[in-house]
Amino acid sequence: MERRLYDAALEGDEAPLLELLQEDALILDREIPSGETPLHIVAMLGHVTSTKEILSRNPKLAGEFNFQRRSPLHLSSAKGHLEIVKLLLPINSSVCLARDQDGRTPLHLSAMKDRIEVLNELHKAKSEACWIRDDRGDTILHLCIRHNSFEALKLLVHSVSNDEFVNLKYDDGNSLLHIAVMNKQLEMLKFLLDCTKVMVNSLNAYGFTALDVLLQSPRDLKDMDILKSLLEAGAMRSKDGNLEKKTNDQISSESYRLKGSNSEMDPKKKNDWIKKKRNTLMVVASLTATMAFQVGVNPPGGLWQDTSTTLDFKGNPEHQAGFFIMSSNYPVAYDRFLVSNTVGFLASLSIILLLISGMPLNHRFFMWVLMAIMWIVITSIAFTYLISISTFTPDDHTKTLNKIVVVAILTWIAMMGLLLLVNTIRLVVKLFKKFGGFIKRIIWPSSSRMNRNCNNV
């Protein structure tokens, strides 16, 4: 009889189920050793009609748990069966707060699977369930980020609308930003920074901010975009500004971005700005130096894996194992590639050296020097990229590519040259205003004495 009941539940056919209930009216009331009731099965598979029939005869089954401590609401929520969820909630809405063997509620499971409609329905029934943590210490928002459930994250943030909610931490102190950076969830990171009052410089249990986590994590293509978003939001490293000695309220007030303020900075704020600018330049220079180093030791095309048996006119092998393939097959392009990449690498190291030496960034001339070196770095990276692309592009695309490359190079040079010219003119004007009188006295000393005599008369 039990076997037939489970088969009927699996098929979702109402007729066999009704036939069994007529044969044994108490079949749904008997205790089942495994804990997996027929309602668990039909709720998991989404059989709406059978669910209605079972609930009408024994509504208490809505609060039963299987061997994983999961109720029918857990299973239907995880699968996204909205109609089943709507049938179960009016009977026993308190199951929304029930935790399975992993400490997860139906809201946790629906959020992890990005079941938006089900999640919305569960939140309306028991909104307090959003604050429950699972056994690992994850909040529902942490689970959204770990499982890449972006729509669920947005729904929960807008539904709860509480600053404390978005700043809840994992047991090891990791905030939502820490987890987003670890998982390289760029889109979620931008949403949290732009649409919530998340604390940008919150520290985890190890004393690291989200920026610290990024700089210590394995390199990824999204790192530059993540770094840009964090720095624009005022992110700092834990060693900058003694964050570890500040309270959460102080960190919060410093981390929230204040937009629309055009007033002059007081000396303290100016010093903070200069410190942030120095840190930003150090991070960018370190990343560009790392990129140039990696490309230098492992250029496009890779290395020869064997030594050629064919000899050139000097009696040497045409290529040897461990040497760059690009240097053998494209010697001219390789020379240009090497020069461009080396210039970018040395320029990046120069920025790092100048910053370490304590260059005063509040001085306009030194800022111009750093800007000019950074211009060289960026241009070198662009040329390195263009040389690589033009060298390893198939011949049938070469003509079109050459036009694109020429236009890109000329446009880039024009833009960078104009930018450098404008900043140079601004520097010269500033210096002339500051030292103009001194220069005049050196060039026209007699005229200066004449003017002083006339003034005395």
XYZ file of C-alpha atoms in Angstrom:
457
model
C 0.000 0.000 0.000
C 2.832 2.371 0.909
C 4.650 1.597 -2.324
C 1.536 2.324 -4.352
C 1.044 5.621 -2.484
C 4.556 6.781 -3.355
C 4.129 5.758 -6.981
C 0.911 7.755 -7.177
C 2.646 10.776 -5.647
C 5.527 10.511 -8.136
C 3.176 10.347 -11.111
C 1.052 13.205 -9.816
C -2.079 11.478 -11.032
C -5.077 12.233 -8.862
C -7.077 9.091 -9.766
C -4.712 6.481 -8.224
C -4.351 8.673 -5.138
C -8.113 8.896 -4.625
C -8.417 5.159 -5.134
C -5.849 4.499 -2.387
C -7.560 6.922 -0.017
C -10.839 5.106 -0.552
C -9.194 1.777 0.231
C -7.516 3.127 3.385
C -8.750 6.471 4.747
C -5.974 6.565 7.360
C -3.082 6.000 4.979
C -1.957 9.651 5.206
C -2.027 9.583 9.022
C 0.351 6.703 9.522
C 3.909 7.419 10.668
C 6.494 6.961 7.935
C 10.012 5.830 9.028
C 11.866 7.875 6.421
C 9.856 11.022 7.166
C 9.335 11.582 3.434
C 5.566 12.015 3.203
C 3.600 11.963 -0.072
C 3.209 15.723 0.361
C 7.004 16.122 0.224
C 7.051 14.309 -3.098
C 4.182 16.142 -4.809
C 5.421 19.511 -3.468
C 8.938 18.883 -4.780
C 7.653 17.757 -8.205
C 5.098 20.556 -8.492
C 1.930 18.439 -8.700
C -0.655 21.077 -7.780
C -3.801 18.932 -7.939
C -2.356 16.149 -5.793
C -1.080 18.732 -3.298
C -4.572 20.184 -2.924
C -6.046 16.718 -2.388
C -3.500 15.711 0.262
C -3.771 19.017 2.129
C -7.564 18.833 2.165
C -7.399 15.428 3.861
C -4.420 15.975 6.173
C -3.217 19.637 6.432
C -0.849 18.713 9.275
C 1.524 17.199 6.707
C 2.519 20.778 5.760
C 4.513 20.916 9.003
C 6.225 17.516 8.680
C 9.984 17.245 8.092
C 11.962 14.623 6.204
C 15.345 13.149 7.163
C 17.062 16.397 6.047
C 14.779 18.411 8.322
C 13.086 19.895 5.287
C 9.367 20.543 5.046
C 7.283 20.461 1.852
C 7.659 24.268 1.828
C 11.462 23.924 1.773
C 11.307 21.618 -1.247
C 8.746 23.600 -3.237
C 10.597 26.872 -2.506
C 13.907 25.463 -3.734
C 12.243 24.210 -6.927
C 10.358 27.454 -7.521
C 6.821 25.994 -7.507
C 4.892 29.179 -6.755
C 1.401 27.593 -6.772
C 2.484 24.948 -4.262
C 3.994 27.625 -2.009
C 0.728 29.575 -2.106
C -1.165 26.438 -1.037
C 1.201 25.658 1.865
C 1.630 29.126 3.382
C -1.962 29.706 4.573
C -1.952 26.349 6.350
C 1.300 26.803 8.292
C 3.221 30.018 7.614
C 5.506 29.452 10.630
C 7.397 26.873 8.545
C 9.033 29.915 6.875
C 11.131 30.174 10.033
C 11.967 26.443 10.197
C 15.620 25.514 9.607
C 16.793 22.363 7.857
C 19.862 20.335 8.828
C 22.090 23.112 7.377
C 20.186 25.801 9.271
C 18.522 27.117 6.120
C 14.933 28.296 5.853
C 12.708 28.154 2.751
C 13.732 31.782 2.097
C 17.409 30.783 2.072
C 16.779 28.014 -0.457
C 14.655 30.176 -2.770
C 17.229 33.001 -2.643
C 20.100 30.631 -3.451
C 18.204 29.421 -6.535
C 17.094 32.955 -7.532
C 13.395 31.990 -7.320
C 12.179 35.603 -7.312
C 8.410 35.068 -7.240
C 8.619 32.453 -4.502
C 11.027 34.594 -2.477
C 8.673 37.560 -2.682
C 5.758 35.425 -1.512
C 7.729 34.030 1.433
C 8.952 37.481 2.448
C 5.379 38.773 2.547
C 4.378 35.873 4.793
C 7.300 36.082 7.246
C 9.616 39.041 6.649
C 11.561 38.326 9.868
C 12.929 35.149 8.264
C 15.331 37.342 6.245
C 17.385 37.960 9.394
C 17.991 34.260 10.180
C 21.512 32.910 9.618
C 22.345 29.385 8.536
C 24.656 27.087 10.517
C 27.760 28.469 8.756
C 26.879 32.017 9.815
C 25.778 33.147 6.344
C 22.977 35.677 6.090
C 20.529 35.401 3.216
C 22.381 38.193 1.372
C 25.711 36.376 1.757
C 24.099 33.298 0.188
C 22.821 35.411 -2.725
C 26.361 36.572 -3.484
C 27.935 33.130 -3.039
C 25.370 31.570 -5.416
C 25.324 34.503 -7.878
C 21.629 35.223 -7.269
C 21.644 38.877 -8.287
C 17.886 39.325 -8.740
C 17.232 37.820 -5.313
C 19.804 40.179 -3.790
C 18.137 43.238 -5.317
C 14.673 42.099 -4.207
C 15.780 41.546 -0.619
C 17.686 44.833 -0.358
C 14.727 46.836 -1.662
C 12.180 44.855 0.384
C 13.938 45.084 3.740
C 15.372 48.593 3.190
C 17.494 48.604 6.341
C 21.110 49.811 6.589
C 21.878 47.278 9.303
C 20.616 44.464 7.056
C 23.187 45.144 4.304
C 25.985 45.491 6.874
C 25.457 42.143 8.606
C 28.648 40.091 8.687
C 29.565 36.453 8.298
C 30.927 34.709 11.412
C 34.506 35.500 10.351
C 33.610 39.180 10.006
C 33.349 39.224 6.216
C 30.793 41.732 4.973
C 28.873 41.563 1.696
C 31.667 43.552 0.023
C 34.314 41.093 1.225
C 32.340 38.160 -0.215
C 31.603 40.004 -3.479
C 35.319 40.771 -3.941
C 36.340 37.183 -3.108
C 33.889 35.813 -5.687
C 34.689 38.559 -8.245
C 31.003 39.527 -8.391
C 31.491 42.895 -10.110
C 27.822 43.573 -10.882
C 26.735 42.863 -7.306
C 29.613 44.949 -5.950
C 28.553 47.967 -8.012
C 24.937 47.531 -6.900
C 25.934 47.465 -3.228
C 28.165 50.530 -3.595
C 25.677 52.558 -5.655
C 22.315 51.566 -4.164
C 22.960 50.786 -0.485
C 24.703 52.324 2.511
C 27.134 49.470 2.859
C 30.250 50.259 4.929
C 33.049 50.378 2.375
C 35.929 50.078 4.856
C 34.458 47.553 7.264
C 37.065 45.192 8.754
C 36.725 41.418 8.943
C 38.016 39.242 11.793
C 41.524 39.304 10.265
C 41.626 43.108 10.100
C 41.228 43.300 6.313
C 39.039 45.661 4.306
C 37.468 44.727 0.973
C 40.368 46.496 -0.788
C 42.875 44.379 1.167
C 41.039 41.228 0.074
C 41.179 42.315 -3.580
C 44.911 43.029 -3.501
C 45.644 39.663 -1.856
C 43.351 37.575 -4.067
C 44.433 35.745 -7.257
C 44.527 38.014 -10.282
C 41.429 38.154 -12.494
C 40.257 40.084 -15.570
C 37.672 41.885 -13.439
C 40.221 43.178 -10.916
C 40.739 46.578 -12.555
C 36.984 47.270 -12.681
C 36.528 46.108 -9.098
C 39.471 48.257 -7.990
C 38.041 51.304 -9.774
C 34.616 50.853 -8.149
C 36.113 50.439 -4.671
C 38.412 53.453 -4.977
C 35.596 55.652 -6.273
C 33.607 54.646 -3.183
C 36.450 55.727 -0.881
C 37.862 52.271 -0.150
C 41.093 52.121 1.826
C 43.523 49.499 3.032
C 43.447 48.609 6.719
C 46.899 50.086 7.306
C 45.802 53.444 5.872
C 44.325 55.781 8.445
C 44.583 53.280 11.328
C 41.217 51.755 10.534
C 41.793 49.018 13.074
C 41.687 51.603 15.896
C 38.364 53.103 14.850
C 34.869 52.142 15.858
C 32.311 50.855 13.423
C 30.415 54.152 13.611
C 33.543 56.092 12.664
C 34.290 53.735 9.806
C 30.696 54.050 8.646
C 30.757 57.855 8.638
C 34.016 57.873 6.677
C 32.896 55.204 4.208
C 29.518 56.631 3.157
C 29.975 58.716 0.035
C 28.769 62.308 0.169
C 27.805 63.543 -3.293
C 27.277 67.091 -4.554
C 29.777 68.862 -2.290
C 31.935 71.411 -4.155
C 33.264 73.328 -1.148
C 36.955 73.849 -0.561
C 38.687 71.118 1.407
C 40.127 72.027 4.800
C 43.774 71.054 5.436
C 42.870 67.798 7.182
C 40.589 66.684 4.336
C 43.203 67.757 1.809
C 45.827 65.612 3.525
C 43.413 62.671 3.475
C 42.800 63.263 -0.234
C 46.538 63.356 -0.944
C 47.031 60.126 1.013
C 44.244 58.410 -0.954
C 45.709 59.718 -4.225
C 49.141 58.349 -3.289
C 47.637 54.952 -2.422
C 45.668 54.883 -5.664
C 48.749 55.647 -7.741
C 50.731 52.997 -5.857
C 48.063 50.346 -6.510
C 47.715 51.214 -10.206
C 51.500 51.342 -10.717
C 51.887 47.970 -8.977
C 49.225 46.400 -11.194
C 50.713 47.792 -14.422
C 54.207 46.683 -13.372
C 52.851 43.194 -12.660
C 51.134 43.090 -16.058
C 54.300 44.218 -17.878
C 56.429 41.693 -15.978
C 54.070 38.810 -16.778
C 53.971 39.726 -20.476
C 57.758 40.170 -20.532
C 58.537 36.693 -19.181
C 55.690 35.047 -21.076
C 55.058 36.954 -24.341
C 52.325 36.073 -26.859
C 53.030 32.822 -28.670
C 54.784 31.173 -25.724
C 58.090 29.286 -25.765
C 59.591 26.675 -28.052
C 59.185 23.231 -26.528
C 61.959 21.615 -28.568
C 65.216 22.452 -30.317
C 65.098 22.553 -34.112
C 67.169 20.019 -36.040
C 67.404 22.443 -38.970
C 70.477 24.702 -38.937
C 70.685 28.289 -40.141
C 73.527 29.732 -42.283
C 75.691 30.140 -39.161
C 75.322 26.496 -38.232
C 73.051 27.173 -35.271
C 69.605 25.584 -34.750
C 66.780 27.693 -36.193
C 65.157 27.688 -32.758
C 66.007 26.319 -29.334
C 63.840 24.991 -26.505
C 62.977 27.618 -23.896
C 63.321 30.616 -26.255
C 60.436 32.850 -27.318
C 58.568 31.759 -30.451
C 57.775 35.376 -31.320
C 61.484 36.330 -31.424
C 62.157 33.622 -34.049
C 59.085 33.985 -36.264
C 58.540 37.742 -35.983
C 61.898 39.332 -35.050
C 60.953 42.919 -36.033
C 57.621 42.806 -34.213
C 59.304 41.201 -31.193
C 61.863 44.026 -30.963
C 59.075 46.617 -30.968
C 57.064 44.564 -28.518
C 60.045 44.254 -26.161
C 60.863 47.972 -26.284
C 57.247 49.029 -25.684
C 56.725 46.591 -22.807
C 60.072 47.467 -21.191
C 59.299 51.188 -21.318
C 55.943 50.555 -19.610
C 57.552 48.305 -16.989
C 60.339 50.769 -16.126
C 57.904 53.701 -16.075
C 55.665 51.822 -13.598
C 58.664 51.051 -11.401
C 59.644 54.730 -11.572
C 56.239 55.758 -10.196
C 56.577 53.243 -7.355
C 60.106 54.518 -6.565
C 59.014 58.169 -6.601
C 56.060 57.461 -4.303
C 58.214 55.461 -1.902
C 60.753 58.295 -1.792
C 58.081 60.645 -0.397
C 57.370 62.887 -3.370
C 55.108 65.811 -2.250
C 51.915 65.256 -4.219
C 50.545 68.645 -3.123
C 53.169 70.294 -5.352
C 51.894 70.925 -8.879
C 55.231 70.203 -10.603
C 55.607 66.776 -9.027
C 52.021 65.932 -9.917
C 52.820 66.859 -13.504
C 55.868 64.555 -13.432
C 53.755 61.638 -12.183
C 51.096 62.387 -14.782
C 53.670 62.404 -17.586
C 55.133 59.074 -16.431
C 51.649 57.567 -16.146
C 50.961 58.785 -19.693
C 54.040 56.848 -20.818
C 52.866 53.736 -18.946
C 49.381 53.761 -20.471
C 50.673 54.486 -23.974
C 53.235 51.666 -23.698
C 50.506 49.225 -22.640
C 48.403 50.303 -25.634
C 51.325 49.825 -28.062
C 52.177 46.429 -26.540
C 48.593 45.312 -27.022
C 48.406 46.597 -30.611
C 51.695 44.941 -31.592
C 50.506 41.607 -30.169
C 47.154 41.803 -31.948
C 48.620 42.827 -35.322
C 51.307 40.114 -35.157
C 49.062 37.172 -34.358
C 46.014 38.096 -36.437
C 45.418 35.846 -39.495
C 46.331 37.276 -42.900
C 42.723 37.436 -44.130
C 42.016 40.051 -41.441
C 45.272 42.004 -41.800
C 44.098 44.782 -44.144
C 41.086 45.681 -42.047
C 43.129 45.397 -38.883
C 45.880 47.703 -40.144
C 43.343 50.460 -40.787
C 41.869 50.028 -37.329
C 45.323 49.960 -35.716
C 46.485 53.132 -37.508
C 43.312 55.011 -36.608
C 43.498 53.784 -33.010
C 47.159 54.787 -32.638
C 46.661 58.239 -34.158
C 43.558 58.869 -32.062
C 45.333 57.715 -28.926
C 48.411 59.876 -29.593
C 46.218 62.897 -30.334
C 44.192 62.475 -27.143
C 47.180 61.840 -24.889
C 49.214 64.601 -26.550
C 46.379 67.090 -26.070
C 45.984 66.062 -22.438
C 49.719 66.415 -21.799
C 49.830 69.789 -23.596
C 46.916 71.214 -21.581
C 48.435 70.151 -18.272
C 51.847 71.467 -19.317
C 50.365 74.865 -20.181
C 48.546 74.950 -16.833
C 51.823 74.154 -15.044
C 53.757 76.858 -16.928
C 51.064 79.461 -16.210
C 51.057 78.525 -12.539
C 54.860 78.722 -12.296
C 54.961 82.027 -14.163
C 52.427 83.562 -11.777
C 54.446 82.352 -8.828
C 57.972 83.241 -10.043
C 57.203 85.888 -12.685
C 58.462 88.822 -10.640
C 61.691 87.052 -9.761
C 62.344 86.228 -13.446
C 61.729 89.851 -14.498
C 64.211 91.135 -11.958
C 66.857 88.733 -13.326
C 66.236 89.615 -16.998
C 65.734 93.384 -16.614
C 67.604 94.416 -13.457
C 68.198 98.065 -14.582
C 64.546 98.539 -15.367
C 63.645 97.272 -11.907
C 66.037 99.766 -10.262
C 64.611 102.592 -12.412
C 61.103 101.751 -11.331
C 62.164 101.723 -7.672
C 63.850 105.184 -8.097
C 60.732 106.614 -9.740
C 58.656 105.314 -6.884
C 60.982 106.936 -4.363
C 60.672 110.311 -6.124
